[in-house]
XYZ file of C-alpha atoms in Angstrom:
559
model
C 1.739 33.447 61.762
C 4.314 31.893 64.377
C 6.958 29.773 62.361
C 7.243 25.911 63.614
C 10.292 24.547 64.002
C 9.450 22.234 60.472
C 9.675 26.611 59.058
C 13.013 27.249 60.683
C 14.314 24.466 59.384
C 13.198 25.129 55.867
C 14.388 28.696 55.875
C 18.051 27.355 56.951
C 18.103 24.428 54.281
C 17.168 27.682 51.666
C 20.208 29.909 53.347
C 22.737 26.822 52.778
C 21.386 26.817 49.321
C 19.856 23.835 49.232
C 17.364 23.107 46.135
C 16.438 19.481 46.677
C 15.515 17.404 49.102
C 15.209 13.125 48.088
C 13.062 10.555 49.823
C 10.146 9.131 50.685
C 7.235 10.175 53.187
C 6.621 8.307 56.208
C 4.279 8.438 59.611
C 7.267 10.029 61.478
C 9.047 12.169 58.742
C 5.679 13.813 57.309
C 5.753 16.746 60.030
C 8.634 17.921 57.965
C 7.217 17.901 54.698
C 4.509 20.030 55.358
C 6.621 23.280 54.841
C 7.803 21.390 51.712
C 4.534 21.573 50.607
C 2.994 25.339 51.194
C 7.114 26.448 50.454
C 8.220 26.182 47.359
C 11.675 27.369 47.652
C 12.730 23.670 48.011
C 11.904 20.883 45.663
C 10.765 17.581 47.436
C 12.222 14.492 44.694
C 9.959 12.101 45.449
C 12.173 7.957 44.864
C 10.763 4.383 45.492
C 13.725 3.324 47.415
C 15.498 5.764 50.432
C 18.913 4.086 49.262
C 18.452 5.849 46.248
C 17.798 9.311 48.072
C 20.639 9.079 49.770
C 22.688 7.939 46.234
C 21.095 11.017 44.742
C 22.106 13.422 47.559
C 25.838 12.199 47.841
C 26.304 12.116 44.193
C 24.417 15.710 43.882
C 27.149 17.023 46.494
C 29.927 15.733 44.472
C 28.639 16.655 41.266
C 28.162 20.292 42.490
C 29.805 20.783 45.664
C 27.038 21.857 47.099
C 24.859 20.553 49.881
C 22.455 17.340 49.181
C 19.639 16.207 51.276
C 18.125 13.275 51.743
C 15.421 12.044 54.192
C 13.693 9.042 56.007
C 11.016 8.013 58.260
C 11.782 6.296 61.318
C 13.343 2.817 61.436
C 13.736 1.000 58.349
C 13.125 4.649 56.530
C 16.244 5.815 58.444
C 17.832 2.336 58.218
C 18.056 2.694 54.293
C 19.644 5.615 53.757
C 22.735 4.602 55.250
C 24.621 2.853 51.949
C 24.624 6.046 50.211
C 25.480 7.792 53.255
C 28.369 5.611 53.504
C 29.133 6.274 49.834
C 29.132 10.336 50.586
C 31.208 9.816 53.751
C 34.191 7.948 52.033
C 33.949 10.134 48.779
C 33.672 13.401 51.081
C 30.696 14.795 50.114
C 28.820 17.346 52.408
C 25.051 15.908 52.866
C 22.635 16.332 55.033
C 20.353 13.233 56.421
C 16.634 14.483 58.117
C 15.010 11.105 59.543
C 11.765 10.765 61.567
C 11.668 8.962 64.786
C 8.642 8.048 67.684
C 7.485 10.721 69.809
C 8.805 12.100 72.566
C 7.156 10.004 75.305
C 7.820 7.047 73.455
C 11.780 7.152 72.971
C 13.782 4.281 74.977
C 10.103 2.323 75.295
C 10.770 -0.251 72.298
C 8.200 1.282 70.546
C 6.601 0.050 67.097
C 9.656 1.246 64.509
C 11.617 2.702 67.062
C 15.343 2.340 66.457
C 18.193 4.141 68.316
C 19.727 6.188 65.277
C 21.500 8.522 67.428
C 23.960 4.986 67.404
C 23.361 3.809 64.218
C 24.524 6.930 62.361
C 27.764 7.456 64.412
C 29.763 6.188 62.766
C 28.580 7.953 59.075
C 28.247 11.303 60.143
C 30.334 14.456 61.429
C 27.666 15.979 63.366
C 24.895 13.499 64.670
C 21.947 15.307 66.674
C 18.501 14.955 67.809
C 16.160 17.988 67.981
C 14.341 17.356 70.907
C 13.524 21.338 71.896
C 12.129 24.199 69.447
C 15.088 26.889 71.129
C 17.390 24.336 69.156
C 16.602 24.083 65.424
C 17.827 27.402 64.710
C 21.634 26.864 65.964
C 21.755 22.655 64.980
C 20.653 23.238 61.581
C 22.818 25.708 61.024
C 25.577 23.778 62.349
C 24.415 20.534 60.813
C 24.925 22.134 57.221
C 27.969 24.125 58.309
C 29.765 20.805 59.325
C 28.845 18.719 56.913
C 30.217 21.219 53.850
C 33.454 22.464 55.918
C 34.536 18.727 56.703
C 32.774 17.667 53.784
C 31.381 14.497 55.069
C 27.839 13.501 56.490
C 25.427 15.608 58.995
C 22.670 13.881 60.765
C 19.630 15.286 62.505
C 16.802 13.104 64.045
C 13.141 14.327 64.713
C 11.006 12.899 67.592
C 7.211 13.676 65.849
C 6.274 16.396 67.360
C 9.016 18.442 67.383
C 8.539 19.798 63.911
C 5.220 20.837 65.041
C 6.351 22.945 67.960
C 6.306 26.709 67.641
C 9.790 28.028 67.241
C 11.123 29.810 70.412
C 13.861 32.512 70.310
C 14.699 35.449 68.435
C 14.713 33.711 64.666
C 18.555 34.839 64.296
C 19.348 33.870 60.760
C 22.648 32.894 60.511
C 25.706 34.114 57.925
C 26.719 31.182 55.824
C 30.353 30.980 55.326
C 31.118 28.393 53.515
C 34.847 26.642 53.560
C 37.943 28.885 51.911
C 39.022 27.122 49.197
C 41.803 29.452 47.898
C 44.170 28.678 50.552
C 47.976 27.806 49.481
C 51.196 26.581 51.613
C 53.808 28.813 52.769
C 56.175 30.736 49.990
C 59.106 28.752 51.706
C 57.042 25.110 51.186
C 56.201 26.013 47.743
C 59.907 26.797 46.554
C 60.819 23.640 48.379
C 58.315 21.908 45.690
C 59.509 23.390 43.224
C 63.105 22.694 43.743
C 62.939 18.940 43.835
C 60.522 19.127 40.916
C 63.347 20.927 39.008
C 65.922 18.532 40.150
C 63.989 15.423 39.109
C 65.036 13.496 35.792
C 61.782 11.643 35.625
C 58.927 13.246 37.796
C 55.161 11.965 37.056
C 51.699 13.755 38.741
C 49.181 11.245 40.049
C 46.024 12.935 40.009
C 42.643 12.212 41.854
C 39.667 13.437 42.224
C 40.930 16.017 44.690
C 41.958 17.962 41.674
C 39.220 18.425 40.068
C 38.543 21.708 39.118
C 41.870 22.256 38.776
C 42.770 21.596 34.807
C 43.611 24.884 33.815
C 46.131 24.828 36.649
C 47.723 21.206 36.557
C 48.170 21.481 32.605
C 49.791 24.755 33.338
C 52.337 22.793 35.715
C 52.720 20.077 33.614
C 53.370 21.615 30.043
C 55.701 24.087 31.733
C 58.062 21.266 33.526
C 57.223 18.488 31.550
C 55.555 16.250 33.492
C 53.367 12.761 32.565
C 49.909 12.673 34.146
C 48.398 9.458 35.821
C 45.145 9.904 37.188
C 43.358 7.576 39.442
C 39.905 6.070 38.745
C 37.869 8.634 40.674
C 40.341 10.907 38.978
C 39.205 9.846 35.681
C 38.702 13.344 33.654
C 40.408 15.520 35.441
C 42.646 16.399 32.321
C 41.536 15.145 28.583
C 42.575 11.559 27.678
C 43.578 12.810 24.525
C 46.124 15.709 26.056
C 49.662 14.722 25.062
C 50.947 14.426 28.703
C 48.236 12.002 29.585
C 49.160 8.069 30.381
C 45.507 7.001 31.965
C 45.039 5.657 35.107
C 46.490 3.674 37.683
C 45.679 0.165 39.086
C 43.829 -2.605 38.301
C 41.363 -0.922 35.404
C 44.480 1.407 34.599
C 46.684 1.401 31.297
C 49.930 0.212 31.047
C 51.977 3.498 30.591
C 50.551 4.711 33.590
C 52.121 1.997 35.435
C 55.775 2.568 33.346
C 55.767 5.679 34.213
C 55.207 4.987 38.161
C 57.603 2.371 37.952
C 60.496 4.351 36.394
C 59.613 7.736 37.849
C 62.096 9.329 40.391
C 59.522 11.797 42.067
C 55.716 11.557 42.323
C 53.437 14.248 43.055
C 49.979 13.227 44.523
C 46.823 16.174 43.652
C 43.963 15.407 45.817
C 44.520 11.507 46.300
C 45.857 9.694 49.083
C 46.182 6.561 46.869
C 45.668 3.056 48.867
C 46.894 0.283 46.720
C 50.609 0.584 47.955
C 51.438 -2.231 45.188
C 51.155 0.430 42.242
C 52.930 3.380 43.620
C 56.505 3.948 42.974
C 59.079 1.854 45.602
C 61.737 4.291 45.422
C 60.757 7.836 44.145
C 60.668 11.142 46.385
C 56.591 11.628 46.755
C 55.293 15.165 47.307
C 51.883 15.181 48.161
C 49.407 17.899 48.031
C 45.548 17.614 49.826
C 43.340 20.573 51.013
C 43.181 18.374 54.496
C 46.351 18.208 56.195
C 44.886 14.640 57.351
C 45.572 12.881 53.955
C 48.985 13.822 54.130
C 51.306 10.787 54.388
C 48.190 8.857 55.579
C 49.005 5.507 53.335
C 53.049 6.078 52.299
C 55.730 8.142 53.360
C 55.491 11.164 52.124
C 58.887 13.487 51.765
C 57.245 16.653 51.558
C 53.721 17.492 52.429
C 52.082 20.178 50.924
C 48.112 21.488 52.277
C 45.833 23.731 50.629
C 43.299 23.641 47.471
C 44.956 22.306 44.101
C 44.165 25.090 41.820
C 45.851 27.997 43.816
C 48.740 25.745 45.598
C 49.018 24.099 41.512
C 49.126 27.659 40.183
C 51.497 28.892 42.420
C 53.416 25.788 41.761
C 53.398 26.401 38.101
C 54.879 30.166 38.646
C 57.990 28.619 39.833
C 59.538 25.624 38.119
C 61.649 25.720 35.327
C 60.597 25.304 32.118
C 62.057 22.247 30.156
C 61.501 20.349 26.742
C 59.946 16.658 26.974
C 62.853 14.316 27.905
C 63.748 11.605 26.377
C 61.576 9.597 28.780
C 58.685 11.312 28.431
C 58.647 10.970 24.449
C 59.237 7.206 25.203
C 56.067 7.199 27.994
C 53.621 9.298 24.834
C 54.896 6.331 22.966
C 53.808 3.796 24.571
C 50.432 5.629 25.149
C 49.715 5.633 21.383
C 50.751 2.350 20.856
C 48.202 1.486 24.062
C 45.416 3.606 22.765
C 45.770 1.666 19.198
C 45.568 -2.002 21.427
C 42.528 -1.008 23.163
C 40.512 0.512 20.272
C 41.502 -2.326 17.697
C 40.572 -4.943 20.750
C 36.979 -2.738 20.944
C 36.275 -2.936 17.461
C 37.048 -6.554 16.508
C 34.445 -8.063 14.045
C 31.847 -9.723 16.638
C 30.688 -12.891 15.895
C 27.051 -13.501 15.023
C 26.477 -16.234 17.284
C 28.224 -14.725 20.224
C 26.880 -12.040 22.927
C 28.279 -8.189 21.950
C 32.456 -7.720 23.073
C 31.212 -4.718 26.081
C 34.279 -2.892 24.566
C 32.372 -2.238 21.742
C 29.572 -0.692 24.160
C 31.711 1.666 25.719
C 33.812 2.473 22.139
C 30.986 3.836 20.850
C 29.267 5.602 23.752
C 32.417 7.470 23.578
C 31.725 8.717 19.993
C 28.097 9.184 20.189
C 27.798 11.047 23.809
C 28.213 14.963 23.939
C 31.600 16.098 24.884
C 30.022 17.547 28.182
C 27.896 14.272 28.886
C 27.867 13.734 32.413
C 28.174 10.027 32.998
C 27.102 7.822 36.120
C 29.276 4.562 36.468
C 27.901 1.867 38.406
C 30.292 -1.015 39.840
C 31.545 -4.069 38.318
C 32.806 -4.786 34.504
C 30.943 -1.764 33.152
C 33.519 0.456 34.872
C 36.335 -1.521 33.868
C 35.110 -1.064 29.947
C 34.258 2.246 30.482
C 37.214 3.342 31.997
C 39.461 2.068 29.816
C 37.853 2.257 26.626
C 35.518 5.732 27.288
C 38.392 8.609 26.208
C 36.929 11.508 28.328
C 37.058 15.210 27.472
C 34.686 17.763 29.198
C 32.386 14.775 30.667
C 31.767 14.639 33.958
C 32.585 11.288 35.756
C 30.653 10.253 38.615
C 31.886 6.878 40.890
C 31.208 5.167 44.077
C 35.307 5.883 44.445
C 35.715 4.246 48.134
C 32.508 2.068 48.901
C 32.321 0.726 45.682
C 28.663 0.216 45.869
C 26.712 -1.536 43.044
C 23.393 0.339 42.502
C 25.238 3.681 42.171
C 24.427 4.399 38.678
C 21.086 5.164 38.340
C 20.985 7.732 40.933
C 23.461 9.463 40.420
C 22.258 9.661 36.623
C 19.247 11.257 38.121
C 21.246 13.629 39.983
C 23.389 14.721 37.476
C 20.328 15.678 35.344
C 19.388 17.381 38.182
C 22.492 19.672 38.604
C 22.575 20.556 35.368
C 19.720 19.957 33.552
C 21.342 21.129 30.153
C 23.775 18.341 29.528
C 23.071 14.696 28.531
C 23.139 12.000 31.576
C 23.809 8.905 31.030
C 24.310 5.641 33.381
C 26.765 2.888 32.200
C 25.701 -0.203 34.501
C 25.944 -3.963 34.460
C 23.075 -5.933 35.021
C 23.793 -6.766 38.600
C 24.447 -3.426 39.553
C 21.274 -1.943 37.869
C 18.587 -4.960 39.262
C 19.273 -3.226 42.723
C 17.656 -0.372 42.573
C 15.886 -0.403 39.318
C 12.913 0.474 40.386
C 13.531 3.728 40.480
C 13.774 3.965 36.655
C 10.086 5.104 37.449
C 11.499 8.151 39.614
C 12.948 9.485 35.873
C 10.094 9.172 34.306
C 7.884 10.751 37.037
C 9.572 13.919 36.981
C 10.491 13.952 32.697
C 14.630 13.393 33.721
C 15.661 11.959 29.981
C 18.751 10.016 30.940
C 20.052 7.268 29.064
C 20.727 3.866 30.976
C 22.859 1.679 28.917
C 23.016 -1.687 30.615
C 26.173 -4.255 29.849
C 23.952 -7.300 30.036
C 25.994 -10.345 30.470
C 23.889 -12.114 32.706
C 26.263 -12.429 35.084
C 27.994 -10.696 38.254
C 30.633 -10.476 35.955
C 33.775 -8.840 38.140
C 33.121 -11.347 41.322
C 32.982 -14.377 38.544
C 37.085 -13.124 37.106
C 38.301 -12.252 40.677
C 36.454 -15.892 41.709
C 38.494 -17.055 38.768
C 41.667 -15.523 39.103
C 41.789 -17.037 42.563
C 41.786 -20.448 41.116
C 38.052 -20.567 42.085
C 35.510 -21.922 39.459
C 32.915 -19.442 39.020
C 30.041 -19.665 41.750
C 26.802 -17.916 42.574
C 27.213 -15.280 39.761
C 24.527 -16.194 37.007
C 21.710 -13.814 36.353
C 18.408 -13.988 35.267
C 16.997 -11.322 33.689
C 13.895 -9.367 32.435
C 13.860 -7.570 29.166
C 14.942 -4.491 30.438
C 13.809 -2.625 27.096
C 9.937 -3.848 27.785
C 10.517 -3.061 31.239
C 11.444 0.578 30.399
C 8.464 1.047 28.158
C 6.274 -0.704 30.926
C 7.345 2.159 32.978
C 6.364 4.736 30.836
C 10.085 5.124 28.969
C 11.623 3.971 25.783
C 13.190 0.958 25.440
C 16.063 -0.830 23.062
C 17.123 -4.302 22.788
C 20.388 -4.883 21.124
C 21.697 -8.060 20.490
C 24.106 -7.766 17.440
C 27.441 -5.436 17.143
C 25.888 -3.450 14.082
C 22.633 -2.231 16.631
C 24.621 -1.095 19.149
C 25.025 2.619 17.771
C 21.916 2.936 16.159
C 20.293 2.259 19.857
C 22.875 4.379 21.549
C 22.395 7.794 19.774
C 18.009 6.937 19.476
C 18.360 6.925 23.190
C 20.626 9.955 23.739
C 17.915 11.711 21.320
C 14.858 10.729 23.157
C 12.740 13.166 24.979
C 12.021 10.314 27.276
C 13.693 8.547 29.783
C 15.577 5.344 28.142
C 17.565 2.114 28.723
C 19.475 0.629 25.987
C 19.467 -3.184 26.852
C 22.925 -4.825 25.000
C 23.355 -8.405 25.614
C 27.096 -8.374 25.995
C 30.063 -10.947 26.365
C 30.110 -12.614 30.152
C 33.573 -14.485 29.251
C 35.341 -11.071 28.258
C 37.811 -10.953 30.953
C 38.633 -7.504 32.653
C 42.477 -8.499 32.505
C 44.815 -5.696 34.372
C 47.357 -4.053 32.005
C 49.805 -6.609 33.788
C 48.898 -9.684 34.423
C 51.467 -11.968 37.404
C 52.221 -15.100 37.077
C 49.564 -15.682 40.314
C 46.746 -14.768 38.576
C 47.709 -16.449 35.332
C 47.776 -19.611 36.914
C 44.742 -19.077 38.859
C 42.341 -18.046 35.914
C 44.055 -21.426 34.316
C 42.883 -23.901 37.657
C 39.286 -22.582 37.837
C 39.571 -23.018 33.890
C 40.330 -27.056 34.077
C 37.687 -27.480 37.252
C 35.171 -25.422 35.353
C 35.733 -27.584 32.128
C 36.335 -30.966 34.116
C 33.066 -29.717 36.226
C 35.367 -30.237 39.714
């Protein structure tokens, strides 16, 4: 039997190694489900919302490295996908979009859902095609997924109706995947140069992001040899243990105050896999060496004295081979000083007696998912307070830690929960949300239970859009536009064929926490948490001091 081009397509997707495929069906998309269908080789995820297919397919590529896939009908189909396609073109995460469109005779008629996406997905993608000829699927799709993993970013390929239909012309060449070298290193001479000023430093620190991941073995190696203090940034978050001795925690606004000593005082920065944009927090007058796997990144945001490109565990071993070894300085016992003493301010703030007649402290929350979560827990952090709680107060070991790093989109959570599951089914998932984040794409709490995914969705409940009511606040603003009102997400869960926990009082939180991690169902832990717990920065300025203090007196005055 002839192959269509819907077949060719199908058996390229299986060469790249894709598994998965997320969406919905649609009038102009079905063509290529078909082979879906008869083929089993790929596994069609079914979600209620194609923003969440295209969540699940970004945070599936970053979670694995490998190719996701995601997929909608023409128009508004199509027209959804493109937040999480955003979110896997700024976090640089090789996906793959398939949308529908009208057919062939009706393109550039206005026709009923017909929407030029050719334009619309410029500016998301790295290759951006239309398969409008059966001699073409072979060669685009292959270059489609090639693309999208080598530059790591966002491929697009549009279907007129028909054309999946069409009998496949040509010879059927299948195509050699070679995916991107990642063991490439700088030049001997570069590498010695590294080393040299790292040697000479008196107070060098690493800032690590989440371009080194996959590198611990190799950055600890470099760092216990020479000495050196880790920062990490917040998509960096678990790239080495919180608890490892040369660890200060991260950098910025949700970062820890030794973190920001140590960039302060340091005379020499090296930047793994970050190309850091918040100027304010990096050192003013340090040497920075920065090292990236896309010679791009280098110096893109600060000057950078030496530049170094290739992947972070070979350039990081390599590294490692040739600085001198050296005992802690002086400094550095001083900066693992401070960290203790930092680590004992947060916990004793998390675990403050509640009172009775006030909403949970969300410290607390995250305190105690840290205790009661596997030490290879993947967790999916939505945006808003819940990551500020969770990165400051979660201490991380083996977990994997999976953001919306550059969009900072809310609705992340959930589906990349879901996806994590996916890629590796063994290990707990769990989503840490707030209750504005989650409300956006709830819905597709269903999607879990559909295909028997138990993840755990803990939900900081403060009834509020809790991060846009402090920065409204620390602006002098009174708060505006930011109060929630919510269902009871625990009935909801059990309405949708989960398990569901209210908490409302400090001494329930655990109890729900670990009866969720333990259920064979999907669950959501619903914790009615603090809304006035501010997500203060480890420093606060004078500017923001006195604008929390004006919104205070009109809030209170009601001006």
């Amino acid at each position: 039997m002839a192959k269509t081009v819907a077949d060719v397509l199908l058996d390229v997707l299986v060469e790249h190694g894709v598994e998965y495929i997320f969406g919905i069906p649609g009038d102009s998309i079905d063509p290529l489900l078909e082979p879906l269908r008869r083929d089993r080789r790929i596994r069609f995820v079914q979600v209620r919302h194609e923003e969440t297919g295209a969540f699940m397919a970004s945070a599936y590529a970053k979670k694995t490295g490998r190719l996701g896939v995601c997929l909608g009908t023409a128009g508004p189909g199509a027209i959804h996908l493109l937040n999480g396609l955003y979110d896997a073109k700024l976090d640089h995460a090789p996906v793959l979009a398939l949308t529908g469109q009208v057919n062939l005779a009706h393109l550039g008629t206005d026709y009923f859902q017909e929407v030029d996406l050719l334009q619309l997905f410029a500016n998301v993608s790295v290759y951006n095609h239309q398969v409008t000829h059966p001699a073409q699927i072979s060669v685009m799709a292959d270059q489609a997924c090639r693309t999208a993993l080598a530059k790591r970013g966002v491929s697009h390929l549009s279907f007129p109706y028909e054309v999946p239909l069409f009998k496949a012309e040509g010879p059927g060449q299948r195509y050699t995947v070679i995916n991107r070298a990642l063991d490439t290193v700088p030049v001997a001479e570069l590498l010695e140069h590294a080393a040299q000023r790292i040697d000479r430093a008196e107070r060098p620190v690493i800032l690590a992001g989440k371009g080194a991941r996959g590198s611990r073995q190799a950055l600890l190696r470099l760092a216990e040899r020479a000495q050196i203090p880790i920062v990490n940034t917040l998509p960096g978050k678990g790239v080495v243990p919180d608890t490892h001795p040369l660890a200060l925690g991260g950098l910025g606004l949700l970062g820890a105050k030794p973190a920001h000593t140590a960039m302060e005082e340091c005379d020499l920065c090296l930047l793994v896999g970050t190309s850091y944009p918040y100027l304010e927090f990096l050192p003013k007058h340090a040497q920075i060496i920065q090292l990236d796997w896309e010679a791009s990144q280098i110096g893109k945001r600060h000057q950078v004295d030496l530049g170094l490109v290739g992947a972070a565990e070979p350039t990081l071993t390599e590294l490692a081979l040739r600085v001198s070894e050296r005992p802690p300085s002086a400094w550095v016992r001083g900066l693992q000083h401070q960290r203790r003493h930092w680590i004992d301010r947060i916990q004793a703030e998390a675990r403050r007696q509640n009172r009775p007649d006030r909403p949970i402290h969300p410290q607390w929350v995250a305190d105690r998912l840290s205790r009661l979560v596997d030490a290879n827990a993947n967790l999916a952090i939505d945006v808003g307070n819940s990551l500020v709680w969770m990165a400051r107060n979660f201490v991380i070991q083996d977990h994997g830690w999976l953001v919306s790093a550059w969009l900072g989109s809310m609705g992340f959570g959930l589906p990349a929960a879901m996806a994590a599951k996916i890629a590796q089914p063994e290990r707990q998932s769990v989503a840490a949300v707030g209750d504005g984040g989650f409300t956006m794409l709830m819905g597709d709490f269903v999607t879990a239970v559909k295909y028997h995914w138990p993840i755990t969705v803990v939900v900081f409940s403060n009834q509020r859009l809790g991060m846009i009511k402090f920065e409204q606040e620390v602006h002098g603003m009174p708060e505006f536009g930011t109060e929630l009102v919510n269902p009871d997400f625990a009935q909801y869960a059990e309405a949708a064929g989960g398990q569901g926990f209210r908490v409302t009082r400090q001494e329930e939180v655990e109890e729900a926490i670990w009866q969720a991690l333990h259920a064979d169902v999907p669950t959501i832990v619903d914790i009615r948490t603090d809304p006035n717990e501010k997500p203060l920065p480890p420093r606060i300025t004078w500017q923001q001091a006195r604008g929390y203090a004006e919104a205070w007196f009109k809030e209170t005055l009601g001006t």
